[in-house]
Amino acid sequence: MENNLDLYRAKLPYPPIVVVKPNKHYAEIIQTSFAGAVSEFSAISQYIYHHLRTEDQYPEISKALESIAIVEMYHLEILGKLIIKLGGNPGYWINKKDRNLNWNSSFVNYGLNATEMINYDIADEKLAIKQYISAEKKINDSNIISIIDRIILDEEVHIQILTELSKKYLTP
């Protein structure tokens, strides 16, 4: 069964990654969604783990989780390129009080079963959207905001897919 990623993202093109001038403050804001506790890097790690754990019992769920992870990888790449253009470094950390706090696996919500995993995934997509909206309020750059808005559309698609899979396979 081949992945059709178009099923796992919004049906709109991604805006170009355009930065008028470097802004390290904006880079740090975006870094949180790149590699913080609630981030694209955390989402990829969590989705791949859940994909592997559900593969035998729920192959359709597993395939969807893998496909969503691939879309999240694209988000990670977009944010990484944006961070570089803003003058930052897309490492797997966030900066707090001039200290780099490294990403770690405790940011992954592992879950004990498929229901718990999907519930974590839905909750984390909602948290990611809230975090993106919060970031937009701190950024006065329409190019960056259009990129974030486009990523949010994908996160909303993921919530819809995960909710449908939960109803189809996991709700009694």
mmCIF file of C-alpha atoms in Angstrom:
data_model
loop_
_atom_site.group_PDB
_atom_site.id
_atom_site.type_symbol
_atom_site.label_atom_id
_atom_site.label_comp_id
_atom_site.label_asym_id
_atom_site.label_seq_id
_atom_site.Cartn_x
_atom_site.Cartn_y
_atom_site.Cartn_z
ATOM 1 C CA MET A 1 0.000 0.000 0.000
ATOM 2 C CA GLU A 2 1.559 3.259 -1.118
ATOM 3 C CA ASN A 3 1.431 6.524 0.831
ATOM 4 C CA ASN A 4 -0.657 9.283 -0.694
ATOM 5 C CA LEU A 5 0.490 12.253 1.371
ATOM 6 C CA ASP A 6 -2.108 14.535 -0.171
ATOM 7 C CA LEU A 7 -4.681 12.765 2.002
ATOM 8 C CA TYR A 8 -2.775 13.860 5.116
ATOM 9 C CA ARG A 9 -2.363 17.571 4.445
ATOM 10 C CA ALA A 10 -4.493 20.527 3.427
ATOM 11 C CA LYS A 11 -5.077 20.918 -0.278
ATOM 12 C CA LEU A 12 -3.302 24.262 -0.596
ATOM 13 C CA PRO A 13 0.277 25.060 -1.587
ATOM 14 C CA TYR A 14 2.796 26.051 1.054
ATOM 15 C CA PRO A 15 3.844 29.702 0.905
ATOM 16 C CA PRO A 16 7.425 30.444 -0.103
ATOM 17 C CA ILE A 17 9.919 30.797 2.733
ATOM 18 C CA VAL A 18 10.633 34.509 2.479
ATOM 19 C CA VAL A 19 12.402 36.563 5.136
ATOM 20 C CA VAL A 20 12.881 40.294 4.593
ATOM 21 C CA LYS A 21 15.655 40.568 7.192
ATOM 22 C CA PRO A 22 17.143 38.331 9.905
ATOM 23 C CA ASN A 23 15.403 38.427 13.279
ATOM 24 C CA LYS A 24 16.871 36.159 15.951
ATOM 25 C CA HIS A 25 13.938 36.843 18.266
ATOM 26 C CA TYR A 26 11.522 35.447 15.678
ATOM 27 C CA ALA A 27 13.893 32.512 15.141
ATOM 28 C CA GLU A 28 13.734 31.714 18.875
ATOM 29 C CA ILE A 29 9.931 31.890 18.858
ATOM 30 C CA ILE A 30 9.797 29.445 15.944
ATOM 31 C CA GLN A 31 12.455 27.233 17.567
ATOM 32 C CA THR A 32 9.879 26.218 20.197
ATOM 33 C CA SER A 33 7.648 24.733 17.495
ATOM 34 C CA PHE A 34 10.711 23.219 15.820
ATOM 35 C CA ALA A 35 12.161 21.319 18.801
ATOM 36 C CA GLY A 36 10.409 22.189 22.057
ATOM 37 C CA ALA A 37 8.235 19.879 24.143
ATOM 38 C CA VAL A 38 5.295 20.563 21.814
ATOM 39 C CA SER A 39 7.045 20.656 18.457
ATOM 40 C CA GLU A 40 7.359 19.154 15.030
ATOM 41 C CA PHE A 41 10.358 17.115 16.207
ATOM 42 C CA SER A 42 8.340 15.730 19.130
ATOM 43 C CA ALA A 43 5.384 15.005 16.839
ATOM 44 C CA ILE A 44 7.544 13.081 14.369
ATOM 45 C CA SER A 45 9.057 10.983 17.161
ATOM 46 C CA GLN A 46 5.654 10.305 18.696
ATOM 47 C CA TYR A 47 3.930 9.440 15.416
ATOM 48 C CA ILE A 48 6.705 7.051 14.378
ATOM 49 C CA TYR A 49 6.583 5.335 17.777
ATOM 50 C CA HIS A 50 2.781 5.021 17.575
ATOM 51 C CA HIS A 51 3.036 3.787 13.965
ATOM 52 C CA LEU A 52 5.406 1.008 15.037
ATOM 53 C CA ARG A 53 3.315 0.019 18.074
ATOM 54 C CA THR A 54 0.010 -0.167 16.158
ATOM 55 C CA GLU A 55 1.299 -1.817 12.975
ATOM 56 C CA ASP A 56 0.258 -5.409 13.772
ATOM 57 C CA GLN A 57 -3.131 -4.816 15.374
ATOM 58 C CA TYR A 58 -4.302 -1.717 13.465
ATOM 59 C CA PRO A 59 -2.534 -1.533 10.080
ATOM 60 C CA GLU A 60 -4.747 1.280 8.739
ATOM 61 C CA ILE A 61 -4.111 3.405 11.822
ATOM 62 C CA SER A 62 -0.408 2.605 11.624
ATOM 63 C CA LYS A 63 -0.178 3.667 7.973
ATOM 64 C CA ALA A 64 -2.004 6.915 8.708
ATOM 65 C CA LEU A 65 0.331 7.683 11.616
ATOM 66 C CA GLU A 66 3.346 7.068 9.400
ATOM 67 C CA SER A 67 1.931 9.379 6.720
ATOM 68 C CA ILE A 68 1.165 12.105 9.249
ATOM 69 C CA ALA A 69 4.750 11.795 10.534
ATOM 70 C CA ILE A 70 6.020 12.425 7.006
ATOM 71 C CA VAL A 71 3.910 15.588 6.746
ATOM 72 C CA GLU A 72 5.295 16.670 10.133
ATOM 73 C CA MET A 73 8.812 16.103 8.721
ATOM 74 C CA TYR A 74 7.988 18.564 5.982
ATOM 75 C CA HIS A 75 6.859 21.071 8.626
ATOM 76 C CA LEU A 76 10.167 20.511 10.448
ATOM 77 C CA GLU A 77 12.063 21.240 7.237
ATOM 78 C CA ILE A 78 10.046 24.409 6.564
ATOM 79 C CA LEU A 79 10.605 25.697 10.102
ATOM 80 C CA GLY A 80 14.299 24.787 9.974
ATOM 81 C CA LYS A 81 14.793 26.741 6.744
ATOM 82 C CA LEU A 82 12.855 29.645 8.229
ATOM 83 C CA ILE A 83 15.007 29.626 11.380
ATOM 84 C CA ILE A 84 18.179 29.719 9.256
ATOM 85 C CA LYS A 85 16.891 32.624 7.142
ATOM 86 C CA LEU A 86 16.021 34.464 10.352
ATOM 87 C CA GLY A 87 19.611 34.049 11.554
ATOM 88 C CA GLY A 88 19.046 31.199 13.988
ATOM 89 C CA ASN A 89 20.342 27.650 14.268
ATOM 90 C CA PRO A 90 17.796 24.836 13.783
ATOM 91 C CA GLY A 91 19.227 22.569 16.449
ATOM 92 C CA TYR A 92 17.097 20.284 18.569
ATOM 93 C CA TRP A 93 16.861 22.624 21.522
ATOM 94 C CA ILE A 94 15.159 25.773 22.678
ATOM 95 C CA ASN A 95 16.836 28.772 24.255
ATOM 96 C CA LYS A 96 15.761 29.764 27.761
ATOM 97 C CA LYS A 97 17.580 32.585 29.531
ATOM 98 C CA ASP A 98 20.601 32.258 27.215
ATOM 99 C CA ARG A 99 20.853 28.497 27.800
ATOM 100 C CA ASN A 100 20.107 25.812 25.260
ATOM 101 C CA LEU A 101 17.680 23.239 26.639
ATOM 102 C CA ASN A 102 18.021 20.111 24.514
ATOM 103 C CA TRP A 103 15.091 18.178 23.142
ATOM 104 C CA ASN A 104 14.601 14.840 24.892
ATOM 105 C CA SER A 105 12.408 11.781 24.596
ATOM 106 C CA SER A 106 10.359 12.663 27.676
ATOM 107 C CA PHE A 107 8.522 15.037 25.318
ATOM 108 C CA VAL A 108 6.966 11.992 23.592
ATOM 109 C CA ASN A 109 3.602 10.809 24.939
ATOM 110 C CA TYR A 110 4.032 7.085 24.383
ATOM 111 C CA GLY A 111 0.652 5.685 25.446
ATOM 112 C CA LEU A 112 -0.169 2.177 26.647
ATOM 113 C CA ASN A 113 -2.605 1.216 23.878
ATOM 114 C CA ALA A 114 -3.928 2.469 20.546
ATOM 115 C CA THR A 115 -6.772 4.450 22.111
ATOM 116 C CA GLU A 116 -4.433 6.271 24.466
ATOM 117 C CA MET A 117 -1.954 6.900 21.648
ATOM 118 C CA ILE A 118 -4.559 8.435 19.337
ATOM 119 C CA ASN A 119 -5.941 10.533 22.198
ATOM 120 C CA TYR A 120 -2.422 11.842 22.885
ATOM 121 C CA ASP A 121 -1.941 12.586 19.192
ATOM 122 C CA ILE A 122 -5.191 14.561 18.977
ATOM 123 C CA ALA A 123 -4.430 16.485 22.177
ATOM 124 C CA ASP A 124 -0.904 17.284 21.007
ATOM 125 C CA GLU A 125 -2.116 18.529 17.611
ATOM 126 C CA LYS A 126 -4.472 20.889 19.456
ATOM 127 C CA LEU A 127 -1.604 22.084 21.668
ATOM 128 C CA ALA A 128 0.571 22.640 18.602
ATOM 129 C CA ILE A 129 -2.135 24.793 17.017
ATOM 130 C CA LYS A 130 -2.437 26.868 20.218
ATOM 131 C CA GLN A 131 1.328 27.293 20.291
ATOM 132 C CA TYR A 132 1.409 28.393 16.642
ATOM 133 C CA ILE A 133 -1.373 30.921 17.274
ATOM 134 C CA SER A 134 0.548 32.244 20.276
ATOM 135 C CA ALA A 135 3.697 32.556 18.142
ATOM 136 C CA GLU A 136 1.788 34.499 15.488
ATOM 137 C CA LYS A 137 0.797 37.094 18.098
ATOM 138 C CA LYS A 138 4.510 37.751 18.771
ATOM 139 C CA ILE A 139 5.577 37.934 15.122
ATOM 140 C CA ASN A 140 4.932 41.006 12.992
ATOM 141 C CA ASP A 141 5.786 39.505 9.601
ATOM 142 C CA SER A 142 3.054 38.514 7.157
ATOM 143 C CA ASN A 143 5.335 36.065 5.303
ATOM 144 C CA ILE A 144 6.071 34.103 8.473
ATOM 145 C CA ILE A 145 2.449 34.227 9.596
ATOM 146 C CA SER A 146 1.286 32.833 6.235
ATOM 147 C CA ILE A 147 3.699 29.900 6.655
ATOM 148 C CA ILE A 148 2.425 29.233 10.173
ATOM 149 C CA ASP A 149 -1.196 29.508 9.025
ATOM 150 C CA ARG A 150 -0.533 26.919 6.318
ATOM 151 C CA ILE A 151 1.041 24.516 8.821
ATOM 152 C CA ILE A 152 -1.975 24.978 11.119
ATOM 153 C CA LEU A 153 -4.246 23.836 8.277
ATOM 154 C CA ASP A 154 -2.332 20.546 8.118
ATOM 155 C CA GLU A 155 -2.570 20.104 11.889
ATOM 156 C CA GLU A 156 -6.352 20.531 11.612
ATOM 157 C CA VAL A 157 -6.446 17.836 8.900
ATOM 158 C CA HIS A 158 -4.501 15.551 11.243
ATOM 159 C CA ILE A 159 -7.040 16.075 14.033
ATOM 160 C CA GLN A 160 -9.860 15.206 11.631
ATOM 161 C CA ILE A 161 -8.119 12.030 10.407
ATOM 162 C CA LEU A 162 -7.200 10.893 13.915
ATOM 163 C CA THR A 163 -10.739 11.502 15.155
ATOM 164 C CA GLU A 164 -12.189 9.484 12.261
ATOM 165 C CA LEU A 165 -9.751 6.610 12.860
ATOM 166 C CA SER A 166 -10.588 6.590 16.549
ATOM 167 C CA LYS A 167 -14.317 6.389 15.814
ATOM 168 C CA LYS A 168 -13.833 3.669 13.194
ATOM 169 C CA TYR A 169 -11.470 1.370 15.094
ATOM 170 C CA LEU A 170 -11.261 2.297 18.761
ATOM 171 C CA THR A 171 -14.648 3.525 19.956
ATOM 172 C CA PRO A 172 -16.882 0.690 21.186
#
